[in-house]
Amino acid sequence: MENTEKSFIIRTFGRIHGKKLSPRQQWLVDNLLPTLSPARGVCDIPLQPMILEIGFGAGEHLMHLTQTNPDATVIGAEPFINGIASLLSHMTDDQNQVKPEYQNIRIWPDDVRKLLGANVRPFDKIYILHPDPWPKARHEKRRLLSAEFLTELTTHLAPDGEIIFGTDHVDLFKWTIEQIAKTNLKIKNSDFTIPPESGLDTRYKAKDMFGANHAQYLVLGIC
């Protein structure tokens, strides 16, 4: 009998590789990165809470999270190897050892949906800051925060957990609100121009690539 089952491939549309890594960065990627995988006992890590940042860029906000949440396990998911290498460079000392203040970082160097497919414990906070807006109409399906993806995130969110989203792209912000309306998430903040907490001023926000003058933020919780 013919096998009629369909196989689904997770596609990552953003860049995965950029400029060539420095020798030190390449060493860190080859040797240190594998030891920081959340797949290594992530379900048994005793630290609480569990925090996830999806698409951490060069890792500025991720490092801020570890310093302001020293008792948490902070997982960063990022498929762009140059961003990962930059984070590894900043979180290690001259001996290529992880600095004490960053010991609670775990790195998932791939599409976050593959991580969510594993048996991970619920997250108390999930951050998605300045994702690629894919502004062209023909690329809209590539936008990360679809109703389908948001619904998947709710299954990995603690009952009182929050999703914090930020963007300086007006159309993406409006589109995301439309997607939220199709889920069981609720918007908890009323003034979208006020950052809900400190440390959200990433270099992507500073670029103000879309001329919005200020970013807009959403704090989401389960209804």
mmCIF file with all atom_site columns, C-alpha atoms in Angstrom, residues 54 128-134 144-145 165-167 172 210:
data_model
loop_
_atom_site.group_PDB
_atom_site.id
_atom_site.type_symbol
_atom_site.label_atom_id
_atom_site.label_alt_id
_atom_site.label_comp_id
_atom_site.label_asym_id
_atom_site.label_entity_id
_atom_site.label_seq_id
_atom_site.pdbx_PDB_ins_code
_atom_site.Cartn_x
_atom_site.Cartn_y
_atom_site.Cartn_z
_atom_site.occupancy
_atom_site.B_iso_or_equiv
_atom_site.pdbx_formal_charge
_atom_site.auth_seq_id
_atom_site.auth_comp_id
_atom_site.auth_asym_id
_atom_site.auth_atom_id
_atom_site.pdbx_PDB_model_num
ATOM 1  C CA . ILE A 1 54  ? 13.459 33.880 20.233 1.00 0.00 ? 54  ILE A CA 1
ATOM 2  C CA . ILE A 1 128 ? 10.399 38.163 20.666 1.00 0.00 ? 128 ILE A CA 1
ATOM 3  C CA . LEU A 1 129 ? 12.112 41.482 19.969 1.00 0.00 ? 129 LEU A CA 1
ATOM 4  C CA . HIS A 1 130 ? 12.345 43.045 16.516 1.00 0.00 ? 130 HIS A CA 1
ATOM 5  C CA . PRO A 1 131 ? 11.841 39.965 14.340 1.00 0.00 ? 131 PRO A CA 1
ATOM 6  C CA . ASP A 1 132 ? 12.236 40.332 10.593 1.00 0.00 ? 132 ASP A CA 1
ATOM 7  C CA . PRO A 1 133 ? 9.018  42.076 9.447  1.00 0.00 ? 133 PRO A CA 1
ATOM 8  C CA . TRP A 1 134 ? 9.110  40.605 5.938  1.00 0.00 ? 134 TRP A CA 1
ATOM 9  C CA . LEU A 1 144 ? 7.071  34.571 12.641 1.00 0.00 ? 144 LEU A CA 1
ATOM 10 C CA . LEU A 1 145 ? 4.093  35.602 14.769 1.00 0.00 ? 145 LEU A CA 1
ATOM 11 C CA . PHE A 1 165 ? 6.904  41.334 21.692 1.00 0.00 ? 165 PHE A CA 1
ATOM 12 C CA . GLY A 1 166 ? 8.532  44.481 20.347 1.00 0.00 ? 166 GLY A CA 1
ATOM 13 C CA . THR A 1 167 ? 8.898  45.984 16.881 1.00 0.00 ? 167 THR A CA 1
ATOM 14 C CA . LEU A 1 172 ? 3.988  44.160 11.449 1.00 0.00 ? 172 LEU A CA 1
ATOM 15 C CA . PHE A 1 210 ? 11.538 51.762 9.539  1.00 0.00 ? 210 PHE A CA 1
#
